[in-house]
Coordinates of C-alpha atoms and ligand atoms in Angstrom, one line a residue:
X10 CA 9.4 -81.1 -12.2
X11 CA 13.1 -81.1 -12.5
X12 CA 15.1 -82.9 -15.6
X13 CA 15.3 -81.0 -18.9
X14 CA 17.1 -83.1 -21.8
X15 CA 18.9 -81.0 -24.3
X16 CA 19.8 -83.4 -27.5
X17 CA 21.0 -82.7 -30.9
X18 CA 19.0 -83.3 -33.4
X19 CA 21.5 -83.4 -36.4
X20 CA 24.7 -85.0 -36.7
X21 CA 26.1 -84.1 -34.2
X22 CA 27.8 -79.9 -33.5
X23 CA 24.5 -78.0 -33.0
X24 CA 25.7 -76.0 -30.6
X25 CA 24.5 -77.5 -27.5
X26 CA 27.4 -76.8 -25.5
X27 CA 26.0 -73.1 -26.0
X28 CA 22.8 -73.8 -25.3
X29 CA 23.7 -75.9 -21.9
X30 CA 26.3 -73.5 -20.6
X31 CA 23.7 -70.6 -21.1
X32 CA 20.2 -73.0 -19.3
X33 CA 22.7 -74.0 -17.1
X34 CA 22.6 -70.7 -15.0
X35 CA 19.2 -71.9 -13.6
X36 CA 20.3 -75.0 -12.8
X37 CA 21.4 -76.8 -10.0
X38 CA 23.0 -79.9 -11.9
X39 CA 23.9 -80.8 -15.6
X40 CA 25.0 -84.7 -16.4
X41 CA 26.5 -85.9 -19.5
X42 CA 24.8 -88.8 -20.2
X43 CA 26.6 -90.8 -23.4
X44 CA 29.1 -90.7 -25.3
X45 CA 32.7 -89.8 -24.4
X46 CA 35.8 -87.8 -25.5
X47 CA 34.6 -87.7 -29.5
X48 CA 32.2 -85.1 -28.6
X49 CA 33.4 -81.2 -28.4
X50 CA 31.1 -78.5 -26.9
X51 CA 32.2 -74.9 -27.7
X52 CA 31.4 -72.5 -24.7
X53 CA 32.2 -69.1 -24.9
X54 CA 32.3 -67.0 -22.0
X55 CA 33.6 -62.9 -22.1
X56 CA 35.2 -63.5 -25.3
X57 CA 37.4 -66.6 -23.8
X58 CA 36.6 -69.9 -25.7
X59 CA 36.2 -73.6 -23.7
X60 CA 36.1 -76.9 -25.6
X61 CA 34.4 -79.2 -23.3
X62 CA 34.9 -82.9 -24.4
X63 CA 34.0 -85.2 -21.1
X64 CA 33.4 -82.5 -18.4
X65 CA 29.8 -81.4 -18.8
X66 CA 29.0 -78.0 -20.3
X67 CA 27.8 -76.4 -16.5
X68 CA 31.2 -76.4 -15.6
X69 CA 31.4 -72.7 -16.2
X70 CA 29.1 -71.8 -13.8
X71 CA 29.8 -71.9 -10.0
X72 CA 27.5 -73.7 -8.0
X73 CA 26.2 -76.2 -10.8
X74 CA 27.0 -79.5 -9.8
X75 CA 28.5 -81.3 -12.8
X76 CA 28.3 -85.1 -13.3
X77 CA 29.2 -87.4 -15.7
X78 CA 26.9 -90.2 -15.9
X79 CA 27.1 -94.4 -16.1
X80 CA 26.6 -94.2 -20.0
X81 CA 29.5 -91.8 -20.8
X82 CA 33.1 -94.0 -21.9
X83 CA 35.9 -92.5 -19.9
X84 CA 39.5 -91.8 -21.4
X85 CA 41.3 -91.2 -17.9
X86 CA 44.2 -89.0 -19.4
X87 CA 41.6 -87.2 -21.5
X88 CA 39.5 -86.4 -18.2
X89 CA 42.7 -85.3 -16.2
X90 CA 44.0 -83.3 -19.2
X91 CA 40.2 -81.8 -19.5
X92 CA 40.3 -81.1 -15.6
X93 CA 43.8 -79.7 -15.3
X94 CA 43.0 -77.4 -18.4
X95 CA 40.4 -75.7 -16.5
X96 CA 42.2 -75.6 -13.1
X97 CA 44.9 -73.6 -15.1
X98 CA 42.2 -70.9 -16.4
X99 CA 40.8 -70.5 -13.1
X100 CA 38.1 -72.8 -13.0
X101 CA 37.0 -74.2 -10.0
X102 CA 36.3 -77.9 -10.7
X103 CA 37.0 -80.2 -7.3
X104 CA 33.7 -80.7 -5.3
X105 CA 31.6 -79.6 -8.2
X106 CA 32.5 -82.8 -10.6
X107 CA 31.6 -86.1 -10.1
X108 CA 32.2 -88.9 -12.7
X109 CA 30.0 -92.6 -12.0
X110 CA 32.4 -95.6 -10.8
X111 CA 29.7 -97.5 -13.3
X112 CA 31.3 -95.7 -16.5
X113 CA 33.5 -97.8 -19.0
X114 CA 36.6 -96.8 -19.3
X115 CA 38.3 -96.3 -22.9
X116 CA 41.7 -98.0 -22.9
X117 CA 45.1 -97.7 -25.3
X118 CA 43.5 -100.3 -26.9
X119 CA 40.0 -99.2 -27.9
X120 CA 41.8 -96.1 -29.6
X121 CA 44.6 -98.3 -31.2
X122 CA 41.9 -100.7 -32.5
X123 CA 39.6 -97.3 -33.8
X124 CA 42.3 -96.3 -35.8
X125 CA 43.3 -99.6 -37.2
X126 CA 39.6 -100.3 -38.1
X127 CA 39.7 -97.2 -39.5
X128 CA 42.8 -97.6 -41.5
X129 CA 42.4 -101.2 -42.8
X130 CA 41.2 -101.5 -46.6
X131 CA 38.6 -103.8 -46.6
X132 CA 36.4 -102.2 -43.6
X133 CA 33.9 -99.8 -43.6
X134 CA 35.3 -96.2 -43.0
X135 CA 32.9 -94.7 -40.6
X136 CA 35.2 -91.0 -40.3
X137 CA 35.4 -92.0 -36.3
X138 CA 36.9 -88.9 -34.2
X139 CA 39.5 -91.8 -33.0
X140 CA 39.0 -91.5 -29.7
X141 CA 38.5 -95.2 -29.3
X142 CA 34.4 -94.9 -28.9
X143 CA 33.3 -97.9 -30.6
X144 CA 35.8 -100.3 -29.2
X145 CA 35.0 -99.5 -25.6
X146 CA 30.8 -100.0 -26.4
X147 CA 31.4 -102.7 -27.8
X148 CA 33.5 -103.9 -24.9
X149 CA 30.6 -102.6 -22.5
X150 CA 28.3 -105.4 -24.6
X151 CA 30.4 -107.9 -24.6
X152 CA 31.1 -108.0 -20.6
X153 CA 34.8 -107.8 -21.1
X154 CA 34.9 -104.0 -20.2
X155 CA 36.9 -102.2 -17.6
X156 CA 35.0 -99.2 -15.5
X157 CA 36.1 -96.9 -13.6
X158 CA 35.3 -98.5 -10.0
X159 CA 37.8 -101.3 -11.1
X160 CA 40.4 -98.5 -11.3
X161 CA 40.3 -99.2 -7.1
X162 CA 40.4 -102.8 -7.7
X163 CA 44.1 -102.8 -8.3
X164 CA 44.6 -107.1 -8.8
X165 CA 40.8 -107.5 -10.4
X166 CA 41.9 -104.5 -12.8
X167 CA 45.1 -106.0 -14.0
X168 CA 43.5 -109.5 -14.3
X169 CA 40.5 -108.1 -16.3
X170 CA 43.0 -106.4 -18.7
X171 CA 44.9 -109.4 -19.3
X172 CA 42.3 -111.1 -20.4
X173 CA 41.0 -108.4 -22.3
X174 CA 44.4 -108.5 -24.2
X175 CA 44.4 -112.1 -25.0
X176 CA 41.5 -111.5 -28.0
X177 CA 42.6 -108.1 -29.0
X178 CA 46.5 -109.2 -29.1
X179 CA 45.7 -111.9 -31.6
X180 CA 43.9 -108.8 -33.7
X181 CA 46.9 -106.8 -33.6
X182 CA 49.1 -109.3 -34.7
X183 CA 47.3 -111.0 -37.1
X184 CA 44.8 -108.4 -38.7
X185 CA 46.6 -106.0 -37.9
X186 CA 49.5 -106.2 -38.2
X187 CA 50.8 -104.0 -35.3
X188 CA 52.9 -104.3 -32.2
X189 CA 51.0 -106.1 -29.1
X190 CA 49.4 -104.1 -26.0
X191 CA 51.6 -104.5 -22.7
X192 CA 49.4 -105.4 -19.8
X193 CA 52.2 -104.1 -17.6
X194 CA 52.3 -100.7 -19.4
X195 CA 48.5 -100.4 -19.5
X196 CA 48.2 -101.1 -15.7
X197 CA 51.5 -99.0 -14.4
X198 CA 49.4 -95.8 -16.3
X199 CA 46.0 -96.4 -15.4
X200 CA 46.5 -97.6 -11.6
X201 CA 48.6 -94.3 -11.6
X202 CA 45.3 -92.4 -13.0
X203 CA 43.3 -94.3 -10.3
X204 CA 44.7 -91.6 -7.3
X205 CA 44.1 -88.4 -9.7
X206 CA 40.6 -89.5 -10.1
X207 CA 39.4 -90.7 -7.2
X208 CA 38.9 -87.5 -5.2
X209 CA 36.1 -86.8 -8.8
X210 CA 34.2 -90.5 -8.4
X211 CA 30.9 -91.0 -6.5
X212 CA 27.3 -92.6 -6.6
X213 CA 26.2 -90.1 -9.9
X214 CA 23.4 -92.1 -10.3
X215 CA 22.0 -92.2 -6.7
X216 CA 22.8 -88.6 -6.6
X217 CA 21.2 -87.7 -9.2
X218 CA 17.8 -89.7 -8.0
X219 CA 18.1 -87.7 -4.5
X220 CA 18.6 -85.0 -6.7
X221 CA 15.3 -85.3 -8.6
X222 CA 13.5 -86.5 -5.8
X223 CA 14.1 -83.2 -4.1
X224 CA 12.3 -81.3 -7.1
X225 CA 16.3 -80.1 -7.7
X226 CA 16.3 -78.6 -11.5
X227 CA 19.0 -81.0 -13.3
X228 CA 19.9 -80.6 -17.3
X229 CA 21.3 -83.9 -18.9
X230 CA 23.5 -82.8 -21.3
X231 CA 23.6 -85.2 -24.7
X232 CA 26.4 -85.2 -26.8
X233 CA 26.5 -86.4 -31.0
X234 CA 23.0 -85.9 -32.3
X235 CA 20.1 -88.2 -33.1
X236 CA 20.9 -88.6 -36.3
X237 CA 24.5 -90.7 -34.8
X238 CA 22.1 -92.8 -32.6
X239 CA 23.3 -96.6 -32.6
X240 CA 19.9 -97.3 -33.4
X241 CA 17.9 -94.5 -34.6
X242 CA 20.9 -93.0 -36.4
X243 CA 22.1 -93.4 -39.8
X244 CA 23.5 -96.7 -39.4
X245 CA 26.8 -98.1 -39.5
X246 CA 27.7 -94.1 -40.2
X247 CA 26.8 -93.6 -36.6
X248 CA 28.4 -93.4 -33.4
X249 CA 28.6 -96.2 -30.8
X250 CA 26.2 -94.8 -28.1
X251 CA 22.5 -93.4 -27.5
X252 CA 22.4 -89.3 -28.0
X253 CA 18.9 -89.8 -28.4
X254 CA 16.3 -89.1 -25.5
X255 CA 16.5 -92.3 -23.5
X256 CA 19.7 -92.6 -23.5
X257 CA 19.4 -89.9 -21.1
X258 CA 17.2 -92.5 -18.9
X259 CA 19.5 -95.5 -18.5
X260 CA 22.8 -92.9 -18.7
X261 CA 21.8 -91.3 -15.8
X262 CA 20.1 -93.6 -14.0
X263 CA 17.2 -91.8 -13.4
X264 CA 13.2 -92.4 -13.8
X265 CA 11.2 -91.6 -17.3
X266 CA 8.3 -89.7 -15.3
X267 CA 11.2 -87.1 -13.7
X268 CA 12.2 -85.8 -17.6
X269 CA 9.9 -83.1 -18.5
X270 CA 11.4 -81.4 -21.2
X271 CA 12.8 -82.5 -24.2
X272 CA 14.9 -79.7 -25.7
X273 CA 16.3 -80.5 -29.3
X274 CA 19.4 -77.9 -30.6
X275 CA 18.5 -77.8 -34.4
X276 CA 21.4 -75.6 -36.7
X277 CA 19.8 -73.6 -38.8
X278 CA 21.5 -75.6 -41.6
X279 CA 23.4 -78.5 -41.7
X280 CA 26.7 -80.2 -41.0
X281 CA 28.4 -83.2 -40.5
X282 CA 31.6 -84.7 -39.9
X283 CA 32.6 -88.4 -41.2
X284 CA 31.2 -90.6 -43.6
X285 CA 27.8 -91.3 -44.3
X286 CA 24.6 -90.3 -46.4
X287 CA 24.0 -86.5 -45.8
X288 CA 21.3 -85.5 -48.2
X289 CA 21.4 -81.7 -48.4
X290 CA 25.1 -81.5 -48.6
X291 CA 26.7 -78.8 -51.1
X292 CA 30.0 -79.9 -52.7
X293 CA 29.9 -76.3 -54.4
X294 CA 30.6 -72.5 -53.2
X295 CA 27.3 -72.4 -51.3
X296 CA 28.8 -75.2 -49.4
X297 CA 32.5 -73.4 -48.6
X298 CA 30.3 -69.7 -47.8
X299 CA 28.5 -72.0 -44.9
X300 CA 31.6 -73.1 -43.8
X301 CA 33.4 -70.0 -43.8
X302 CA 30.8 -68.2 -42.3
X303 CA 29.7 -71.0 -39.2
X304 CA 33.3 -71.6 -38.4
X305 CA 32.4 -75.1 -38.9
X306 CA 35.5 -77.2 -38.5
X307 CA 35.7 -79.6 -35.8
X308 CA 35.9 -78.9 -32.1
X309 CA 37.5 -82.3 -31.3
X310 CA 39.7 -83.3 -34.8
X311 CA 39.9 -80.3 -36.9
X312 CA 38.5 -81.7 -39.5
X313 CA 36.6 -79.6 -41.9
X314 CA 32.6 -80.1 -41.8
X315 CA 30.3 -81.4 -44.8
X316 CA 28.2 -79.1 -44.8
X317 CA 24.4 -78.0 -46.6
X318 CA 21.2 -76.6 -46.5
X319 CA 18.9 -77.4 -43.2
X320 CA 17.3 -80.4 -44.0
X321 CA 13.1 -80.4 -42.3
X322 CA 12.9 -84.2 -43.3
X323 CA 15.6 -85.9 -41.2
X324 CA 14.5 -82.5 -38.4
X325 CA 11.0 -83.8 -38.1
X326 CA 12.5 -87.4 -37.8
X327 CA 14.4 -86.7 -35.0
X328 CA 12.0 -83.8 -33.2
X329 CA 9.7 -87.2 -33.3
X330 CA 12.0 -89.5 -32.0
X331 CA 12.7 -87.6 -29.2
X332 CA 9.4 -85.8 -28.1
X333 CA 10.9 -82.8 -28.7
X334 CA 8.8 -80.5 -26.6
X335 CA 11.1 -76.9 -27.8
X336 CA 14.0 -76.4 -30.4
X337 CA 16.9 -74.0 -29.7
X338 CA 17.7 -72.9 -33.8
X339 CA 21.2 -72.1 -33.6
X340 CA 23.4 -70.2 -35.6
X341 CA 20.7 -68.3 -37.2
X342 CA 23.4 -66.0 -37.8
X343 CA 25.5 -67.6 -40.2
X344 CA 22.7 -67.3 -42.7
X345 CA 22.5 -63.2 -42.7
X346 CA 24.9 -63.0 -46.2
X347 CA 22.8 -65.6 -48.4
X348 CA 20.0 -63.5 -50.8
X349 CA 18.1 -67.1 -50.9
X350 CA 17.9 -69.9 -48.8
X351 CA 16.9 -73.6 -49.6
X352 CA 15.4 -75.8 -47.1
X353 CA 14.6 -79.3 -48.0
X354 CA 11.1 -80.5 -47.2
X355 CA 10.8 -83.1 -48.8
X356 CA 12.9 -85.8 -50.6
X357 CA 12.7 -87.6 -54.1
X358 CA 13.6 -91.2 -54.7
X359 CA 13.8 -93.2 -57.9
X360 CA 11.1 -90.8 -59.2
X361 CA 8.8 -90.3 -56.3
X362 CA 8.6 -88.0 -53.4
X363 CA 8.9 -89.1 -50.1
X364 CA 7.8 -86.9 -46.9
X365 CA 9.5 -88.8 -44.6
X366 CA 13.4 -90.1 -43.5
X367 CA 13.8 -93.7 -45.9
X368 CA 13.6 -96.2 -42.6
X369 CA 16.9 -97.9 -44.0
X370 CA 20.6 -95.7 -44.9
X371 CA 20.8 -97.2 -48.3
X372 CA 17.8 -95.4 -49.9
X373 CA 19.1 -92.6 -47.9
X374 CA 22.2 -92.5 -50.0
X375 CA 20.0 -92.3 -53.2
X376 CA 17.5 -89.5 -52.1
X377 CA 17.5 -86.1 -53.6
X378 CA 16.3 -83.2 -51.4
X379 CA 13.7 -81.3 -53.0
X380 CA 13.8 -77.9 -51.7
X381 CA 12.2 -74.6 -50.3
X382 CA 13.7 -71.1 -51.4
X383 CA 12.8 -69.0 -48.8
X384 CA 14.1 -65.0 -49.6
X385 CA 17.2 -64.4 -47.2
X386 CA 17.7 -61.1 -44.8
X387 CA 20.9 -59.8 -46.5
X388 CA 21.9 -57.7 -42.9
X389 CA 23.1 -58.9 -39.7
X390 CA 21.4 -60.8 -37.1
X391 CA 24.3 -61.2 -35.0
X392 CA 23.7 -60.7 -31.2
X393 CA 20.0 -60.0 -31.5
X394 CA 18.5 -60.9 -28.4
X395 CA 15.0 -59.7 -29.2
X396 CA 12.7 -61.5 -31.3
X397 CA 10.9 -58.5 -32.7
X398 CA 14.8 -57.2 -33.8
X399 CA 14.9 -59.8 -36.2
X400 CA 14.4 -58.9 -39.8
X401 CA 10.8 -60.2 -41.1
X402 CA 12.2 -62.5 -43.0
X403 CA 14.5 -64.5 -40.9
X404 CA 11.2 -64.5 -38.7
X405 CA 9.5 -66.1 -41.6
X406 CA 12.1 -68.4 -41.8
X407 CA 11.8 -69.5 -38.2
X408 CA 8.3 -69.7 -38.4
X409 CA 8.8 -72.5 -41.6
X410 CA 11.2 -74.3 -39.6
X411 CA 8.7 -74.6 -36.8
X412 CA 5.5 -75.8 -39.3
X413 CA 7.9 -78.0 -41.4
X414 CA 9.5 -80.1 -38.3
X415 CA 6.8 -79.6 -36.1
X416 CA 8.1 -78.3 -32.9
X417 CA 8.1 -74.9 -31.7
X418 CA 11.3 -72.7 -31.7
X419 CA 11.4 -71.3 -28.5
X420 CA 15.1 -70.5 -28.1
X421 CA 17.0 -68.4 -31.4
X422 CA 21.1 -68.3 -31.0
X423 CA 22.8 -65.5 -32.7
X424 CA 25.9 -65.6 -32.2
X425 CA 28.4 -67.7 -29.6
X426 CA 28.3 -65.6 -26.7
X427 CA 25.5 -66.4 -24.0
X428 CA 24.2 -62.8 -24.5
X429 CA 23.5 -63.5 -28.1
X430 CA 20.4 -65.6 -27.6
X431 CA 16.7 -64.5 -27.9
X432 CA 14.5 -66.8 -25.1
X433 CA 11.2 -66.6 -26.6
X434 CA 7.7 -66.4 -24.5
Ligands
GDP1073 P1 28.2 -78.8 -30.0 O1 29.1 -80.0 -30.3 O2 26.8 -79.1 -30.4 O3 28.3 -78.3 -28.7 O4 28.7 -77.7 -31.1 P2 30.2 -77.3 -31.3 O5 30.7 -76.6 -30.2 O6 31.0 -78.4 -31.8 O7 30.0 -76.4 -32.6 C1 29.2 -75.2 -32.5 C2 30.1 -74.0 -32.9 O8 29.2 -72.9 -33.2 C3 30.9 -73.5 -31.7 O9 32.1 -73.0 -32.2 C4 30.1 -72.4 -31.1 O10 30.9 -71.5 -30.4 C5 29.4 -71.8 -32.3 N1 28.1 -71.3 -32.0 C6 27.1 -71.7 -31.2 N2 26.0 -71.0 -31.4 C7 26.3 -70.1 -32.3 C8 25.5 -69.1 -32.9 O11 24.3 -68.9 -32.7 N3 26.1 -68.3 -33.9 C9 27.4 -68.5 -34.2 N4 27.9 -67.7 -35.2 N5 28.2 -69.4 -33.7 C10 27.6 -70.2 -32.7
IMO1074 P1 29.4 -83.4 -30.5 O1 28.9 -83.8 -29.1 C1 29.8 -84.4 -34.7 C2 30.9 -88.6 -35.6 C3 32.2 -88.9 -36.2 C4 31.9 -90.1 -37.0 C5 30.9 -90.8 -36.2 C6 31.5 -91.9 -35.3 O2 30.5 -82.4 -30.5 O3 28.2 -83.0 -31.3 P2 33.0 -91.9 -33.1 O4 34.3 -91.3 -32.8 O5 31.9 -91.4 -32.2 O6 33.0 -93.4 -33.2 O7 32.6 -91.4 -34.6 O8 30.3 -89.8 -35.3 N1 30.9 -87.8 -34.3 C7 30.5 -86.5 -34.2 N2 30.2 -85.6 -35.2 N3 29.8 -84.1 -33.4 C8 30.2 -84.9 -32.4 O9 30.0 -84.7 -31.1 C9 30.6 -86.2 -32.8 N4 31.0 -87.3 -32.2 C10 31.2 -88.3 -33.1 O10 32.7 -87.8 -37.0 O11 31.2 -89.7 -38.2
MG1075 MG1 30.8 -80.5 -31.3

């Protein structure tokens, strides 16, 4: 039976792009299914890196069909940009990328309004990537959104943006205080995207249902990480969209019964960019060796990483949430250098410990991880692509990941390149 999810199951960074690009050789279709130009998906192929922000994570295979579903937010320039980048190395995109006429589009004003939110002093900071995510959901759920079938609709388009621009002028002016959005500038660059994209828009959706009703093998490609989830997620430190599972369902378009597999990309620590309660975190040297050692600055902003010990708690939240049916532990490599390591199985709040994620962020805030030292490997693990090559103890520490979140580790990464990954029976 054809679809196989792959979802984060942190905050976001895991590693799926990885973990797609390498699964994605025995497909015949990956889909993005949420999100939109705040997510960045590292692919390294012979040594040659790809950062993979809207176009799906296939891409580098020939023959995959790559689609970007319904529930993704499209920023035109970033998709041209995205598409032209890979033309230039060599990558052969047209007739093997198709983006839905149903996506929302993000426009200059959902990235000017993220960044002003962002900015303002009496808001909530969130740490948004700035890509103008929230705006455009929230546009989506209020009706008042653009997609990118209207990008054909040349008179419907402009009218749509005009009065789009009556509310959000009044906020630039008056909360503010910025410049206001031209709907003549806004229409003379987007109606000039519309012939760039059009050749790349089709029925996703109806494909992809043809697709699965022909017992084709598709991969729908999440992006963030449950622990973002709009509603599942650590919210308001969360982003605008669905990472988790069924988001992959109304994304796409596509029946519950034709997902199969649920595959969840776990770190084998943790990170995460932006604000927001992060448990495990390590403010100390432990903290800066991770991030030294995992590279873990961000693929879309630069920005450096919080980052800490793997944390089983939220894990066995999110494995839950999504059904997880097999994790792919990523980056077991990172961990070769440390004599210990800590994982956090359970946490402690205001004097009593709790085996399970608080249901609210507040109390989140407050908990104390109460940890695990499990003895370290102290050699490299980098490129082992036999399980039985691993050192006993990193398999010991797999096999406590396993019994702590409760889902089987079937796929180890160690190290970026699609070689380094062990596929277990
Ligand atoms: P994504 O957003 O989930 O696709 O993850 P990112 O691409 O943002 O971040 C993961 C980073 O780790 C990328 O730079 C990958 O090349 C890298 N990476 C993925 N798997 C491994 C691994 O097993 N070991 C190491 N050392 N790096 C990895
Ligand atoms: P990938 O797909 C990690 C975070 C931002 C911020 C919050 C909201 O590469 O794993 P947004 O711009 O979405 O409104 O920001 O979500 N965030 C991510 N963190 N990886 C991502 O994507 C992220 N996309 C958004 O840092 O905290
Ligand atoms: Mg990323």
């Amino acid at each position: 039976m054809p679809v196989t999810a792959i979802v984060g199951v942190q905050w976001g960074d895991e590693g799926k792009g990885k973990i797609v690009d390498m699964l994605a050789q025995r497909m015949d279709i990956v889909a993005r299914y949420q999100g939109g130009a705040n997510a960045g998906h590292t692919v390294v192929v012979d040594g040659e890196k790809f950062v993979l922000h809207l176009i799906p994570s296939g891409i580098l295979h020939r023959g995959v069909q790559c689609l970007i579903g319904a529930g993704v937010v499209l920023d035109p320039e970033a998709f041209l940009s995205e598409v032209e980048g890979l033309k230039g190395r060599g990558i052969p995109v047209e007739g093997a990328l198709y983006v839905s006429g149903r996506a929302h589009l993000i426009m200059p004003y959902h990235k000017r309004l993220d960044r002003a939110a962002e900015s303002s002093a009496t808001g909530t900071k969130i740490g948004t990537t700035g890509r103008g995510i929230g705006p455009a959901y929230a546009d989506k759920a209020a009706r008042v959104g653009l997609r990118v079938a209207d990008l054909f609709r040349p008179d419907y388009f402009r009218a749509r943006v005009a009065q789009a621009l009556e509310s959000k002028n009044i906020l630039f002016g008056h909360v503010y205080k910025e410049a206001a959005s031209s709907v003549d500038e806004i229409c003379a660059a987007y109606l000039g995207y519309a012939e760039q994209i059009r050749p790349y828009v089709a029925d996703v959706g109806g494909m992809l249902r043809a697709a699965v009703a022909a017992g084709k093998r598709v991969l729908a490609e999440g992006a963030q990480g449950a622990l973002l989830d709009i509603d599942h997620g650590t919210y308001p430190f969360v982003t605008s969209s669905a990472p988790c599972v069924g988001g992959a369902l109304t994304g796409l378009g596509i029946p519950p019964k034709a997902l199969t597999r649920v595959i969840g990309v776990l770190k084998a620590y943790s990170t995460r960019v932006g604000e927001g309660p992060f448990p495990t975190e390590l403010d100390d040297g432990v903290g800066e060796r991770l991030r030294a050692a995992g590279g873990e600055y961000g693929a879309t902003t630069g920005r450096p990483r919080r980052c800490g010990w793997l944390d089983a708690v939220a894990g066995r939240y999110s494995v839950a949430v999504n059904g997880v049916d097999d994790l792919a532990l990523t980056k077991l490599d990172v961990l070769d250098d440390f004599a210990e390591i800590n994982v956090c199985v359970a946490y402690e709040l205001d004097g009593k410990r709790l085996e399970d994620i608080p249901d609210d962020t507040e109390p989140l805030e407050r908990v104390k991880p109460v940890y695990e030292t499990l003895p370290g490997w102290k050699c490299s693990t980098a490129g082992v692509d036999k399980y039985l090559d691993l050192p006993s103890a990193a398999r010991r520490y797999i096999d406590r990941v396993e019994e702590l979140v409760r889902a089987k580790v079937s796929i180890v990464s160690t190290g970026e390149s699609r070689a380094a990954t062990i596929i277990r029976k």
